[in-house]
mmCIF file of C-alpha atoms and ligand atoms in Angstrom:
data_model
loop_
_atom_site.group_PDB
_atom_site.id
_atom_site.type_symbol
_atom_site.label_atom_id
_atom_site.label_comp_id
_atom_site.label_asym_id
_atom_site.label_seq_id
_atom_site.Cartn_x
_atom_site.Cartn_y
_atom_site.Cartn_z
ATOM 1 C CA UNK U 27 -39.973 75.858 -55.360
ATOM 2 C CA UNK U 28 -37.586 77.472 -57.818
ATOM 3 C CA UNK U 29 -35.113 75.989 -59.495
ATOM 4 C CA UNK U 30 -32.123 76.608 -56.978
ATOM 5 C CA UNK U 31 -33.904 75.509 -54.086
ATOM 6 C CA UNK U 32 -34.898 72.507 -56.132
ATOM 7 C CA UNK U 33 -30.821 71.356 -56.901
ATOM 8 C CA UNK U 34 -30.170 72.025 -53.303
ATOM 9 C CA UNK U 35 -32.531 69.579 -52.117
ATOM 10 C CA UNK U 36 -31.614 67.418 -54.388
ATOM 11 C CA UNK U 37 -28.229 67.658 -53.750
ATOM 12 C CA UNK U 38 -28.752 66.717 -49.688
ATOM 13 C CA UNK U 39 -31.149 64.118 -50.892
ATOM 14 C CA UNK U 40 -27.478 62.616 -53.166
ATOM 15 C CA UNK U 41 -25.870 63.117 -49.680
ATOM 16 C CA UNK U 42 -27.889 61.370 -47.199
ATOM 17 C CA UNK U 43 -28.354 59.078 -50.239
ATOM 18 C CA UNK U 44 -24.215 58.487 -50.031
ATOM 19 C CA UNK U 45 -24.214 58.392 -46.070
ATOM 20 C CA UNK U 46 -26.447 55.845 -45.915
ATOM 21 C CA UNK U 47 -24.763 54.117 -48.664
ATOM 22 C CA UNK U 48 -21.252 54.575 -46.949
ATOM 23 C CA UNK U 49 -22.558 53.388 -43.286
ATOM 24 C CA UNK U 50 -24.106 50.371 -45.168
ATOM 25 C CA UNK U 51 -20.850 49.232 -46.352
ATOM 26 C CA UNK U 52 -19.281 49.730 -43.484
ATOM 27 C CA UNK U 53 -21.783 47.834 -41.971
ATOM 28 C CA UNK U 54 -20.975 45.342 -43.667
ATOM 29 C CA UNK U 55 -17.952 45.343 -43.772
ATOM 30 C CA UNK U 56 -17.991 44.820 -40.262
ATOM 31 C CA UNK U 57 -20.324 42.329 -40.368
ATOM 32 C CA UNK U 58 -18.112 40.525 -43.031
ATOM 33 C CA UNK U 59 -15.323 40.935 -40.161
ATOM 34 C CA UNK U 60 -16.839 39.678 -37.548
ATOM 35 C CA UNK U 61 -18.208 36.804 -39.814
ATOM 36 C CA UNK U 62 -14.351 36.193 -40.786
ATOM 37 C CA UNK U 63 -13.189 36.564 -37.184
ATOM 38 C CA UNK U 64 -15.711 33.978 -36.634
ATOM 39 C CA UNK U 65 -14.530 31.476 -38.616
ATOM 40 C CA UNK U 66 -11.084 32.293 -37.912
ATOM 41 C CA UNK U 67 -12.249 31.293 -34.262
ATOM 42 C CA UNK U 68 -13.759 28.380 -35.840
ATOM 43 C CA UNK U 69 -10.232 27.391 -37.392
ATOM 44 C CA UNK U 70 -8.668 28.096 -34.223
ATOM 45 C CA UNK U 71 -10.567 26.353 -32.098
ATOM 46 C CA UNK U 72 -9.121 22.706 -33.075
ATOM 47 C CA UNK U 73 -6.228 23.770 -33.064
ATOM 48 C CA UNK U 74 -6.803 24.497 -29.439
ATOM 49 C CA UNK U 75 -8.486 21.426 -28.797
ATOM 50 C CA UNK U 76 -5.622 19.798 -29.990
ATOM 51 C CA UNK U 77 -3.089 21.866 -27.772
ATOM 52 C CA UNK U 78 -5.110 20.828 -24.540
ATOM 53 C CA UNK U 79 -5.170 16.963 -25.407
ATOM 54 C CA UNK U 80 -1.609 17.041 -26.156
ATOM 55 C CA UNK U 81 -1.158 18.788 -22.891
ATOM 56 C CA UNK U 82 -3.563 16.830 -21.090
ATOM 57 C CA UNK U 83 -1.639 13.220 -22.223
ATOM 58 C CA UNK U 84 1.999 15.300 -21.357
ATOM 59 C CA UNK U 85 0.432 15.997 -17.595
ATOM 60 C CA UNK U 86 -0.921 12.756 -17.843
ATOM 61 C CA UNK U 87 2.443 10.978 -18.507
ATOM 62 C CA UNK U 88 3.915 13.120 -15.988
ATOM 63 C CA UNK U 89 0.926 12.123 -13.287
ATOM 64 C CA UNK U 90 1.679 8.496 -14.271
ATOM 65 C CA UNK U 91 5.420 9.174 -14.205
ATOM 66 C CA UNK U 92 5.162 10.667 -10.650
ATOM 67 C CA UNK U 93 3.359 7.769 -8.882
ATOM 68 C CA UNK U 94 5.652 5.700 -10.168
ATOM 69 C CA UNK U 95 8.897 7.173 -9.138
ATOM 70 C CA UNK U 96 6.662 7.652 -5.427
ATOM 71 C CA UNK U 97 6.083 3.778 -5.608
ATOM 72 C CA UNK U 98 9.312 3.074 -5.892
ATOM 73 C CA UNK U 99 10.962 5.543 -3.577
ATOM 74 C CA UNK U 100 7.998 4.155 -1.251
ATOM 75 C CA UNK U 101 8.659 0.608 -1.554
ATOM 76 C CA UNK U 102 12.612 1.684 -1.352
ATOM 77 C CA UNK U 103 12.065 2.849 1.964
ATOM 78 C CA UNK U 104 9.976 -0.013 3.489
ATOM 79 C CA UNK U 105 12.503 -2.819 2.306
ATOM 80 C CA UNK U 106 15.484 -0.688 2.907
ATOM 81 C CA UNK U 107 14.258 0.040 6.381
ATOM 82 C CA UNK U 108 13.922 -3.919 6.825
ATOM 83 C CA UNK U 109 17.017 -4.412 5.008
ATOM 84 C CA UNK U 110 18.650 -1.942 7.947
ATOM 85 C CA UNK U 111 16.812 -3.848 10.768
ATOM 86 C CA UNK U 112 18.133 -7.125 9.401
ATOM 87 C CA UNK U 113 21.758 -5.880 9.275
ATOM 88 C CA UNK U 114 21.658 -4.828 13.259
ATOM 89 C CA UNK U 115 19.594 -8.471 13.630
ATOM 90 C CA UNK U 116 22.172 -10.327 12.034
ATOM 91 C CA UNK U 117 24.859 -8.527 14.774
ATOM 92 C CA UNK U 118 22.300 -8.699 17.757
ATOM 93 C CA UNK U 119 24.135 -10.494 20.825
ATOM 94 C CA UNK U 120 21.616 -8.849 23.502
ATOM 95 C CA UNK U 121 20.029 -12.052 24.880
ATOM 96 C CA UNK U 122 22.226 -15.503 24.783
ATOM 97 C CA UNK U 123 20.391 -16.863 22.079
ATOM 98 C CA UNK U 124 22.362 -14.713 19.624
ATOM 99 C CA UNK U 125 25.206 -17.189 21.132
ATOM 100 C CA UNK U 126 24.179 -20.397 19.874
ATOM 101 C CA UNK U 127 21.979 -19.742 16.894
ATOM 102 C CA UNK U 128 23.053 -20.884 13.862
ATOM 103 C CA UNK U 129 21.355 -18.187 12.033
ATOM 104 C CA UNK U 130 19.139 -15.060 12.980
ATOM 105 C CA UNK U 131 15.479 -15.560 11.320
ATOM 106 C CA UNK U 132 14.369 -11.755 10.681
ATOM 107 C CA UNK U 133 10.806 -12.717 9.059
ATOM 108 C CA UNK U 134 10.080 -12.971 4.929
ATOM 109 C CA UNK U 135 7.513 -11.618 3.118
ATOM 110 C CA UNK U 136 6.045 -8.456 1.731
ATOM 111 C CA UNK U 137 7.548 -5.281 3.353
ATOM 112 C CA UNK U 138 3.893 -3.536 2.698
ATOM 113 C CA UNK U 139 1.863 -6.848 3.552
ATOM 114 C CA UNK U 140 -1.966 -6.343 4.707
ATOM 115 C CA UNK U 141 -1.735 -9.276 6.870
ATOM 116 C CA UNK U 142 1.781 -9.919 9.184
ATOM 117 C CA UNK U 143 1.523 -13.456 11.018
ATOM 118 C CA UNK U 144 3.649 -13.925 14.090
ATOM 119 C CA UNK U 145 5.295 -16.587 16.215
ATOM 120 C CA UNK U 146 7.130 -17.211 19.152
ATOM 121 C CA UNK U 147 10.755 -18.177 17.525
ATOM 122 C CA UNK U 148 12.445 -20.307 15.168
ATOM 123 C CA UNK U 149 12.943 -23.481 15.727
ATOM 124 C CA UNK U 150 15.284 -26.560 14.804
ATOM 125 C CA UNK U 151 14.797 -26.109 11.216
ATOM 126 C CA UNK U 152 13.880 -22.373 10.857
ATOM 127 C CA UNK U 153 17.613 -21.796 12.603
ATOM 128 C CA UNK U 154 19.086 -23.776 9.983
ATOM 129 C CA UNK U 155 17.193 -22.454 6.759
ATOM 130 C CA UNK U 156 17.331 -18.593 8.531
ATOM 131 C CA UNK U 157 13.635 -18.271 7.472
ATOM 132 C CA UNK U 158 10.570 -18.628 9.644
ATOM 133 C CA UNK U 159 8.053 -21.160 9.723
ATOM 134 C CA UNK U 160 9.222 -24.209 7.573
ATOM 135 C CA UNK U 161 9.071 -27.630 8.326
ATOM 136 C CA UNK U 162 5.399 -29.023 8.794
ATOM 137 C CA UNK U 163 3.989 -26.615 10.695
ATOM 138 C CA UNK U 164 5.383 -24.007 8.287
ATOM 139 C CA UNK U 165 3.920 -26.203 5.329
ATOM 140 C CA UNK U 166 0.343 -26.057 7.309
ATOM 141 C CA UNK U 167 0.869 -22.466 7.561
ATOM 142 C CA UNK U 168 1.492 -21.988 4.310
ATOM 143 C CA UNK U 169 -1.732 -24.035 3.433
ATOM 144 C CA UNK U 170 -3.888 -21.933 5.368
ATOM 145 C CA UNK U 171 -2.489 -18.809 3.747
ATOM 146 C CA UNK U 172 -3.456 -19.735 0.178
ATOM 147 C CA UNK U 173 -6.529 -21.139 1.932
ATOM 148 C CA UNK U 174 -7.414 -17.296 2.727
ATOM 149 C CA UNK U 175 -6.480 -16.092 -0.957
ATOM 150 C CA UNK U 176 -2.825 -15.148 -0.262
ATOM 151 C CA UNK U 177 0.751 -16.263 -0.882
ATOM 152 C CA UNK U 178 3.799 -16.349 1.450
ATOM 153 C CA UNK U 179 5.057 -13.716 -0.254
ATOM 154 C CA UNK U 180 2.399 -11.516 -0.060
ATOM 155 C CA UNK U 181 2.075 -11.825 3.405
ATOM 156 C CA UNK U 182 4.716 -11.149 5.884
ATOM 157 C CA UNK U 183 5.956 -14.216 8.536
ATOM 158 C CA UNK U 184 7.790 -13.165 11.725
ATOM 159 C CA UNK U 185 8.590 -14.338 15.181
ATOM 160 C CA UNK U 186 8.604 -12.371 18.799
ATOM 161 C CA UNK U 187 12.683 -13.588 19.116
ATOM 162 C CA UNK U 188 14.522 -13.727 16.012
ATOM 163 C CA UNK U 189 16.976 -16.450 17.495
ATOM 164 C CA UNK U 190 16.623 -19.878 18.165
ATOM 165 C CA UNK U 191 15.960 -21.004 21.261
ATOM 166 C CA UNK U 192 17.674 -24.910 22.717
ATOM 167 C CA UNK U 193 17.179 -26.816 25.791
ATOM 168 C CA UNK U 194 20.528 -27.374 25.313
ATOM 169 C CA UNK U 195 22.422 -24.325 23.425
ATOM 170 C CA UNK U 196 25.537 -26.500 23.130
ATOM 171 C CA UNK U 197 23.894 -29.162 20.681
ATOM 172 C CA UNK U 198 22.547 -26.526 17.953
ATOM 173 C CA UNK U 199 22.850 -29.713 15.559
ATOM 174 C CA UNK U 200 20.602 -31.577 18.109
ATOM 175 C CA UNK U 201 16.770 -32.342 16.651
ATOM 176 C CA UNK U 202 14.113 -32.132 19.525
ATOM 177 C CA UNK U 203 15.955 -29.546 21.359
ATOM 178 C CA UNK U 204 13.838 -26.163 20.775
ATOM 179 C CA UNK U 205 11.930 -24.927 23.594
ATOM 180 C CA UNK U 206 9.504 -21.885 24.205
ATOM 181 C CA UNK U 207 11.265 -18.375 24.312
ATOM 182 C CA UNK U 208 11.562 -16.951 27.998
ATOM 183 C CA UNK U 209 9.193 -13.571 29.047
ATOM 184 C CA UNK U 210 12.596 -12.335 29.599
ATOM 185 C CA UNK U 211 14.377 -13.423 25.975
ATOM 186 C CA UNK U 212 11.185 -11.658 24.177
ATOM 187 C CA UNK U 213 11.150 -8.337 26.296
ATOM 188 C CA UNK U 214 14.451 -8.366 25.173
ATOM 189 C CA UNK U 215 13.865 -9.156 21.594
ATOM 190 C CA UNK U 216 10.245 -7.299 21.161
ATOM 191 C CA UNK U 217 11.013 -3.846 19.760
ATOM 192 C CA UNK U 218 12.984 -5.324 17.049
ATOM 193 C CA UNK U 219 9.124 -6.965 16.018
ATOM 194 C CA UNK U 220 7.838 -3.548 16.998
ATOM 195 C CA UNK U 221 9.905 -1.829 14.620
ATOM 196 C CA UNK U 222 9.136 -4.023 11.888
ATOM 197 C CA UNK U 223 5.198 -3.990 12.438
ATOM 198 C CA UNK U 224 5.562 0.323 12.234
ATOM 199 C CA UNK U 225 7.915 -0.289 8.902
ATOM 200 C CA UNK U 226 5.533 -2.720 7.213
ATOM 201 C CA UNK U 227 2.401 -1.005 8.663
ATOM 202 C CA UNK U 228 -0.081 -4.380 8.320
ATOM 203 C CA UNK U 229 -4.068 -4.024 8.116
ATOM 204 C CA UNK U 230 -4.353 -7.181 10.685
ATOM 205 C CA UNK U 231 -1.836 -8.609 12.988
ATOM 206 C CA UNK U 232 -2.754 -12.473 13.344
ATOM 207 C CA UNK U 233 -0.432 -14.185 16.321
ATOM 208 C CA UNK U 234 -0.101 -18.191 16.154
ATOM 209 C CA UNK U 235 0.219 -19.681 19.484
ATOM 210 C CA UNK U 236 -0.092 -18.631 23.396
ATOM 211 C CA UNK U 237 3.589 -17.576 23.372
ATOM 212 C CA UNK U 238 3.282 -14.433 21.220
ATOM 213 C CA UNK U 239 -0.615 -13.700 21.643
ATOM 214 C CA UNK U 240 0.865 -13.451 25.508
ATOM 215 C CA UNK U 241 3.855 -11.672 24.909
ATOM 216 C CA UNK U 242 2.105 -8.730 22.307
ATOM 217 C CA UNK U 243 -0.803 -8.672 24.983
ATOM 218 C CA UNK U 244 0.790 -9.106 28.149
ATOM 219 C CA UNK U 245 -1.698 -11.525 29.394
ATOM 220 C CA UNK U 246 -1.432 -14.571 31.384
ATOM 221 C CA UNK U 247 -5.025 -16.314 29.349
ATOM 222 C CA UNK U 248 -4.885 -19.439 27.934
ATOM 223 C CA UNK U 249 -4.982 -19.015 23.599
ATOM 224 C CA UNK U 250 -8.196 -20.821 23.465
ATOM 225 C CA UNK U 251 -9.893 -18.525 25.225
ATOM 226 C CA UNK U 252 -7.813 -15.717 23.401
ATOM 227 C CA UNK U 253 -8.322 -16.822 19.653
ATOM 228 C CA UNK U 254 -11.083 -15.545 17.953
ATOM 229 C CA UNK U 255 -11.229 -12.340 19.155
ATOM 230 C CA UNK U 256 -9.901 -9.004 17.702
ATOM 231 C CA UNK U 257 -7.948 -6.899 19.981
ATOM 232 C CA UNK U 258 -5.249 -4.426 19.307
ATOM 233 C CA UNK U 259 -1.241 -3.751 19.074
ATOM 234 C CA UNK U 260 0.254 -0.798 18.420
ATOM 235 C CA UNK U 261 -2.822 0.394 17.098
ATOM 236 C CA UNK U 262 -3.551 -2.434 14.552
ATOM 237 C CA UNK U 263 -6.137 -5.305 14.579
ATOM 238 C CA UNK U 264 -4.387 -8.138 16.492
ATOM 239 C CA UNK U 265 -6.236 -11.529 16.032
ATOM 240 C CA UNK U 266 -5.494 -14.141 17.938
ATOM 241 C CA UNK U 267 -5.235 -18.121 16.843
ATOM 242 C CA UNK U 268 -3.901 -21.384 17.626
ATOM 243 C CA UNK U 269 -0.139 -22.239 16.684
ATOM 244 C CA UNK U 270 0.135 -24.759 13.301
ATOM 245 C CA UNK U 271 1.931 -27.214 15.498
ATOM 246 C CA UNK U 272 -0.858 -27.117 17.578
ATOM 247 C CA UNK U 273 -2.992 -28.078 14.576
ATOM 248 C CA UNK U 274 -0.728 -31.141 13.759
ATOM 249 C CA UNK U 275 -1.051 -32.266 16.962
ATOM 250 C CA UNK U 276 -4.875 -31.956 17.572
ATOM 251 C CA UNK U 277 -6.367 -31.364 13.616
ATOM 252 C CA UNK U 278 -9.578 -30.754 15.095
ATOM 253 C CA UNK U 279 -8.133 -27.027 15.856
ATOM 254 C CA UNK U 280 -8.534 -25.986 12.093
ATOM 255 C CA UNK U 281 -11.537 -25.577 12.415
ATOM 256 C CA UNK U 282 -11.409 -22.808 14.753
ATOM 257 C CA UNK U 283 -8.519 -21.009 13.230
ATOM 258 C CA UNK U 284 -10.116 -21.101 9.576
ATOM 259 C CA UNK U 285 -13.195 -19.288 11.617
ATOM 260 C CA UNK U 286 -10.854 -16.795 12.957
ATOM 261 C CA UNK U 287 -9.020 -16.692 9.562
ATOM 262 C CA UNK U 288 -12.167 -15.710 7.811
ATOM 263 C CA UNK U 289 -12.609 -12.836 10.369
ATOM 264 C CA UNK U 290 -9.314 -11.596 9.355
ATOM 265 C CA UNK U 291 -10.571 -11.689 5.709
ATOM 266 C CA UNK U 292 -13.271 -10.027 6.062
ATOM 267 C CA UNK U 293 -11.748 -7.182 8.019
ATOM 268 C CA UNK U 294 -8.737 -6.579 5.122
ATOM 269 C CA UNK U 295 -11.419 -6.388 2.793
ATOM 270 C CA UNK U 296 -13.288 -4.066 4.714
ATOM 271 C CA UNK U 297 -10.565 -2.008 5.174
ATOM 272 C CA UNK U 298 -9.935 -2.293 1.150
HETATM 273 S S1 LIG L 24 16.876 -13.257 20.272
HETATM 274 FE FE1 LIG L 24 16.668 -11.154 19.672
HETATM 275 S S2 LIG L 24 17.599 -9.961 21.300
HETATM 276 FE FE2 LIG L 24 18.318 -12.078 21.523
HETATM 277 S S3 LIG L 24 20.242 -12.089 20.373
HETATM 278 FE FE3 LIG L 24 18.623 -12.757 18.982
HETATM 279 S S4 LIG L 24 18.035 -10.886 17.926
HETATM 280 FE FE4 LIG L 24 19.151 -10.260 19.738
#
Protein backbone atom coordinates (compact mmCIF):
# COMPACT_ATOMS: atom_id res chain seq x y z
CA UNK A 1 0.00 0.00 0.00
CA UNK A 2 1.42 3.39 -0.91
CA UNK A 3 0.97 6.27 0.72
CA UNK A 4 -2.19 7.65 -1.22
CA UNK A 5 -4.04 4.60 -1.04
CA UNK A 6 -3.15 4.56 2.62
CA UNK A 7 -4.95 8.40 3.37
CA UNK A 8 -7.82 7.22 1.32
CA UNK A 9 -8.59 4.43 3.46
CA UNK A 10 -8.10 6.21 6.15
CA UNK A 11 -10.13 8.84 5.20
CA UNK A 12 -13.43 6.31 4.62
CA UNK A 13 -12.37 4.66 7.80
CA UNK A 14 -12.94 8.87 9.49
CA UNK A 15 -16.24 8.57 7.50
CA UNK A 16 -17.91 5.48 8.46
CA UNK A 17 -16.22 6.43 11.77
CA UNK A 18 -18.59 9.88 11.63
CA UNK A 19 -21.74 7.91 10.24
CA UNK A 20 -21.80 5.73 12.83
CA UNK A 21 -21.13 8.44 15.20
CA UNK A 22 -23.97 10.66 13.63
CA UNK A 23 -26.69 7.64 13.54
CA UNK A 24 -25.67 7.03 17.23
CA UNK A 25 -26.75 10.36 18.24
CA UNK A 26 -29.55 10.33 16.49
CA UNK A 27 -30.29 7.29 18.02
CA UNK A 28 -30.34 8.67 20.82
CA UNK A 29 -31.70 11.34 20.42
CA UNK A 30 -34.64 9.53 19.59
CA UNK A 31 -34.43 7.40 22.25
CA UNK A 32 -34.11 10.52 24.58
CA UNK A 33 -37.53 11.54 22.72
CA UNK A 34 -39.35 8.85 23.12
CA UNK A 35 -38.06 8.60 26.80
CA UNK A 36 -39.38 12.39 27.16
CA UNK A 37 -42.62 11.63 25.30
CA UNK A 38 -42.87 9.00 27.83
CA UNK A 39 -42.87 10.85 30.70
CA UNK A 40 -44.74 13.54 29.18
CA UNK A 41 -47.44 10.65 28.90
CA UNK A 42 -46.64 9.94 32.38
CA UNK A 43 -47.50 13.70 33.36
CA UNK A 44 -50.45 13.53 31.30
CA UNK A 45 -51.90 10.72 32.37
CA UNK A 46 -53.27 12.21 35.87
CA UNK A 47 -54.24 14.78 34.47
CA UNK A 48 -56.52 12.54 32.53
CA UNK A 49 -57.43 10.56 35.35
CA UNK A 50 -58.51 13.53 36.87
CA UNK A 51 -60.64 14.76 33.78
CA UNK A 52 -62.62 11.34 33.82
CA UNK A 53 -63.44 11.46 37.69
CA UNK A 54 -64.53 14.92 37.38
CA UNK A 55 -66.61 13.81 34.49
CA UNK A 56 -67.65 10.71 35.96
CA UNK A 57 -69.11 12.70 39.41
CA UNK A 58 -70.71 15.56 36.66
CA UNK A 59 -72.63 12.38 34.84
CA UNK A 60 -73.07 11.12 38.10
CA UNK A 61 -74.86 14.25 39.49
CA UNK A 62 -76.69 14.41 36.37
CA UNK A 63 -77.78 10.42 36.70
CA UNK A 64 -78.80 11.32 40.29
CA UNK A 65 -80.37 14.58 39.10
CA UNK A 66 -82.45 12.69 36.44
CA UNK A 67 -84.12 10.06 38.69
CA UNK A 68 -85.03 12.55 40.74
CA UNK A 69 -86.80 14.94 38.53
CA UNK A 70 -88.45 11.20 37.03
CA UNK A 71 -89.57 10.54 40.73
CA UNK A 72 -91.17 13.43 41.01
CA UNK A 73 -92.79 13.87 37.64
CA UNK A 74 -93.75 10.06 38.47
CA UNK A 75 -95.23 10.55 41.74
CA UNK A 76 -96.86 13.95 40.11
CA UNK A 77 -98.73 11.90 37.88
CA UNK A 78 -100.06 9.15 40.23
CA UNK A 79 -101.45 11.74 42.88
CA UNK A 80 -102.51 14.17 40.27
CA UNK A 81 -104.35 11.43 38.48
CA UNK A 82 -106.11 10.66 41.99
CA UNK A 83 -106.36 14.21 42.67
CA UNK A 84 -108.47 14.33 39.07
CA UNK A 85 -110.55 11.22 40.03
CA UNK A 86 -111.41 12.82 43.35
CA UNK A 87 -112.56 16.11 41.73
CA UNK A 88 -115.21 14.11 39.29
CA UNK A 89 -115.96 11.91 42.79
CA UNK A 90 -116.68 14.81 44.71
CA UNK A 91 -119.40 15.89 41.65
CA UNK A 92 -120.58 12.19 41.06
CA UNK A 93 -124.57 12.14 41.29
CA UNK A 94 -124.81 8.74 39.15
CA UNK A 95 -126.40 6.47 41.80
CA UNK A 96 -128.74 8.20 44.68
CA UNK A 97 -126.29 7.86 47.20
CA UNK A 98 -124.45 10.93 45.86
CA UNK A 99 -127.98 12.48 47.15
CA UNK A 100 -127.77 12.01 50.71
CA UNK A 101 -124.12 11.62 51.55
CA UNK A 102 -122.71 13.98 53.57
CA UNK A 103 -119.40 13.59 52.03
CA UNK A 104 -117.84 11.41 49.13
CA UNK A 105 -114.99 9.03 50.75
CA UNK A 106 -112.45 8.63 47.66
CA UNK A 107 -109.85 6.28 49.67
CA UNK A 108 -106.37 7.69 51.55
CA UNK A 109 -103.19 6.45 51.36
CA UNK A 110 -100.15 6.07 49.19
CA UNK A 111 -100.88 6.77 45.46
CA UNK A 112 -97.93 4.05 44.64
CA UNK A 113 -98.94 1.65 47.65
CA UNK A 114 -97.81 -2.21 47.31
CA UNK A 115 -100.78 -3.27 49.15
CA UNK A 116 -104.53 -1.41 48.37
CA UNK A 117 -107.24 -2.78 50.96
CA UNK A 118 -110.85 -2.49 49.93
CA UNK A 119 -114.36 -2.29 51.33
CA UNK A 120 -117.79 -2.20 50.54
CA UNK A 121 -118.63 1.69 51.51
CA UNK A 122 -118.43 4.18 54.09
CA UNK A 123 -120.36 4.13 56.72
CA UNK A 124 -121.98 6.41 59.55
CA UNK A 125 -118.76 7.80 60.55
CA UNK A 126 -116.56 7.43 57.39
CA UNK A 127 -119.48 9.83 55.67
CA UNK A 128 -118.92 12.28 58.25
CA UNK A 129 -114.96 12.32 58.52
CA UNK A 130 -114.89 11.81 54.30
CA UNK A 131 -112.16 9.16 54.93
CA UNK A 132 -112.54 5.40 54.89
CA UNK A 133 -112.40 3.02 57.55
CA UNK A 134 -112.48 4.90 60.98
CA UNK A 135 -114.35 4.17 63.85
CA UNK A 136 -113.51 0.67 65.49
CA UNK A 137 -113.38 -1.34 62.77
CA UNK A 138 -111.12 1.24 61.08
CA UNK A 139 -108.97 1.29 64.41
CA UNK A 140 -108.76 -2.78 64.06
CA UNK A 141 -107.79 -2.21 60.60
CA UNK A 142 -105.35 -0.03 61.29
CA UNK A 143 -103.93 -2.52 63.96
CA UNK A 144 -103.58 -5.21 61.62
CA UNK A 145 -101.74 -2.99 59.16
CA UNK A 146 -98.85 -2.12 61.49
CA UNK A 147 -99.31 -5.75 62.56
CA UNK A 148 -97.99 -6.66 58.87
CA UNK A 149 -95.07 -3.94 59.01
CA UNK A 150 -96.99 -1.06 57.36
CA UNK A 151 -98.65 2.27 58.09
CA UNK A 152 -101.98 3.75 56.86
CA UNK A 153 -100.20 5.86 54.90
CA UNK A 154 -98.21 3.60 53.20
CA UNK A 155 -100.89 1.58 52.23
CA UNK A 156 -103.83 2.69 50.30
CA UNK A 157 -107.72 2.25 51.94
CA UNK A 158 -110.68 2.32 49.52
CA UNK A 159 -114.23 1.23 49.18
CA UNK A 160 -116.30 -0.43 46.02
CA UNK A 161 -118.98 2.87 46.43
CA UNK A 162 -117.48 5.99 47.45
CA UNK A 163 -120.90 7.20 49.03
CA UNK A 164 -122.61 6.34 51.97
CA UNK A 165 -125.16 4.16 51.94
CA UNK A 166 -128.67 4.67 54.73
CA UNK A 167 -131.60 2.59 55.40
CA UNK A 168 -133.05 5.69 55.60
CA UNK A 169 -131.27 8.47 53.24
CA UNK A 170 -133.39 11.17 54.89
CA UNK A 171 -131.74 10.79 58.48
CA UNK A 172 -127.91 11.15 57.28
CA UNK A 173 -127.44 12.39 61.05
CA UNK A 174 -129.10 9.06 62.13
CA UNK A 175 -126.43 6.41 63.94
CA UNK A 176 -127.33 2.70 63.05
CA UNK A 177 -128.62 3.55 59.73
CA UNK A 178 -125.81 2.23 57.16
CA UNK A 179 -126.62 -0.74 55.25
CA UNK A 180 -124.73 -2.95 52.59
CA UNK A 181 -124.27 -1.25 49.08
CA UNK A 182 -126.74 -2.72 46.35
CA UNK A 183 -125.09 -5.08 43.21
CA UNK A 184 -126.66 -2.32 41.37
CA UNK A 185 -125.10 0.95 43.47
CA UNK A 186 -121.47 -0.81 42.99
CA UNK A 187 -121.80 -1.68 39.16
CA UNK A 188 -122.51 1.74 39.12
CA UNK A 189 -119.73 2.95 41.27
CA UNK A 190 -116.93 0.15 40.26
CA UNK A 191 -114.83 1.74 37.51
CA UNK A 192 -114.23 4.69 39.59
CA UNK A 193 -112.23 1.75 42.04
CA UNK A 194 -111.03 0.38 38.73
CA UNK A 195 -109.47 3.46 37.74
CA UNK A 196 -107.83 4.00 40.89
CA UNK A 197 -106.36 0.32 41.22
CA UNK A 198 -104.67 1.02 37.29
CA UNK A 199 -103.43 4.67 38.76
CA UNK A 200 -101.93 3.28 41.96
CA UNK A 201 -100.89 -0.04 40.31
CA UNK A 202 -100.77 -2.24 43.89
CA UNK A 203 -98.56 -5.56 44.22
CA UNK A 204 -101.68 -7.29 46.19
CA UNK A 205 -105.26 -6.35 46.27
CA UNK A 206 -106.63 -7.57 49.81
CA UNK A 207 -110.75 -7.14 49.93
CA UNK A 208 -112.36 -7.03 53.61
CA UNK A 209 -115.72 -8.51 53.68
CA UNK A 210 -118.22 -10.65 51.30
CA UNK A 211 -119.54 -7.38 49.81
CA UNK A 212 -116.47 -6.37 47.78
CA UNK A 213 -114.64 -9.91 47.52
CA UNK A 214 -118.28 -10.53 45.63
CA UNK A 215 -118.54 -7.52 43.79
CA UNK A 216 -114.50 -7.56 42.32
CA UNK A 217 -115.18 -11.40 41.69
CA UNK A 218 -118.60 -11.62 40.67
CA UNK A 219 -119.34 -14.55 42.78
CA UNK A 220 -122.23 -15.50 44.79
CA UNK A 221 -119.61 -17.72 47.67
CA UNK A 222 -119.80 -17.10 51.04
CA UNK A 223 -116.19 -15.01 52.29
CA UNK A 224 -115.26 -17.84 54.46
CA UNK A 225 -114.92 -20.03 51.94
CA UNK A 226 -113.38 -17.15 49.75
CA UNK A 227 -110.63 -15.80 52.24
CA UNK A 228 -107.47 -17.27 52.11
CA UNK A 229 -107.08 -17.78 48.74
CA UNK A 230 -105.25 -15.69 46.04
CA UNK A 231 -107.14 -14.99 42.97
CA UNK A 232 -106.92 -12.16 40.57
CA UNK A 233 -108.39 -8.53 39.46
CA UNK A 234 -107.43 -6.72 36.78
CA UNK A 235 -104.45 -8.65 36.63
CA UNK A 236 -103.22 -8.20 40.28
CA UNK A 237 -103.14 -10.64 43.27
CA UNK A 238 -106.60 -10.26 44.90
CA UNK A 239 -106.70 -11.85 48.44
CA UNK A 240 -109.58 -12.33 50.02
CA UNK A 241 -110.42 -11.82 54.03
CA UNK A 242 -112.97 -11.26 56.54
CA UNK A 243 -114.37 -7.59 57.12
CA UNK A 244 -112.84 -5.84 60.66
CA UNK A 245 -116.40 -5.54 61.82
CA UNK A 246 -116.65 -8.98 61.36
CA UNK A 247 -113.66 -9.40 63.68
CA UNK A 248 -115.31 -7.23 66.46
CA UNK A 249 -118.12 -9.17 66.34
CA UNK A 250 -116.64 -12.77 66.38
CA UNK A 251 -112.59 -12.06 67.53
CA UNK A 252 -111.97 -15.54 66.89
CA UNK A 253 -111.79 -14.42 62.98
CA UNK A 254 -108.23 -12.83 63.49
CA UNK A 255 -106.89 -15.57 63.43
CA UNK A 256 -107.69 -16.43 60.01
CA UNK A 257 -107.16 -13.06 58.51
CA UNK A 258 -103.57 -12.64 60.19
CA UNK A 259 -102.98 -16.20 58.21
CA UNK A 260 -104.16 -14.67 55.09
CA UNK A 261 -102.34 -11.40 56.00
CA UNK A 262 -99.07 -13.19 56.21
CA UNK A 263 -99.73 -14.65 52.68
CA UNK A 264 -100.02 -11.22 51.45
CA UNK A 265 -96.60 -10.50 53.08
CA UNK A 266 -94.92 -12.91 51.82
CA UNK A 267 -96.06 -12.37 48.26
CA UNK A 268 -94.99 -8.29 48.35
CA UNK A 269 -91.81 -9.45 49.44
CA UNK A 270 -91.50 -11.87 46.87
CA UNK A 271 -92.35 -9.60 44.41
CA UNK A 272 -89.61 -7.08 46.09
S1 LIG B 1 -121.76 5.95 45.08
FE1 LIG B 1 -120.36 6.20 43.41
S2 LIG B 1 -121.61 6.28 41.58
FE2 LIG B 1 -122.96 6.65 43.33
S3 LIG B 1 -122.99 8.89 43.49
FE3 LIG B 1 -121.39 8.13 44.85
S4 LIG B 1 -119.54 8.27 43.62
FE4 LIG B 1 -121.24 8.38 42.21
Amino acid sequence: MNQLEYLKLLKLARTALEEYKNWDEEELVIDNSMMQNNTEQKKVEPNVEKINKEEINNLEKQEEAIDTITKNVQTKNAEQKLEDLKKQIIGCKKCDLGKYRLNAVFGSGDAYADIMFIGEGPGFQEDHKGQPFIGKAGDLLTKIIIAMGFTRETVYIANIVKCHPMKNPQEPELKSNDRPPTIEEMQVCQPYLDEQIKIIKPKVIVTLGASSTRALLKTDEVISSLRGKFTTYLAIPLMPTYHPAALLRNPKLKKDVWIDMQKVMALVKKKG
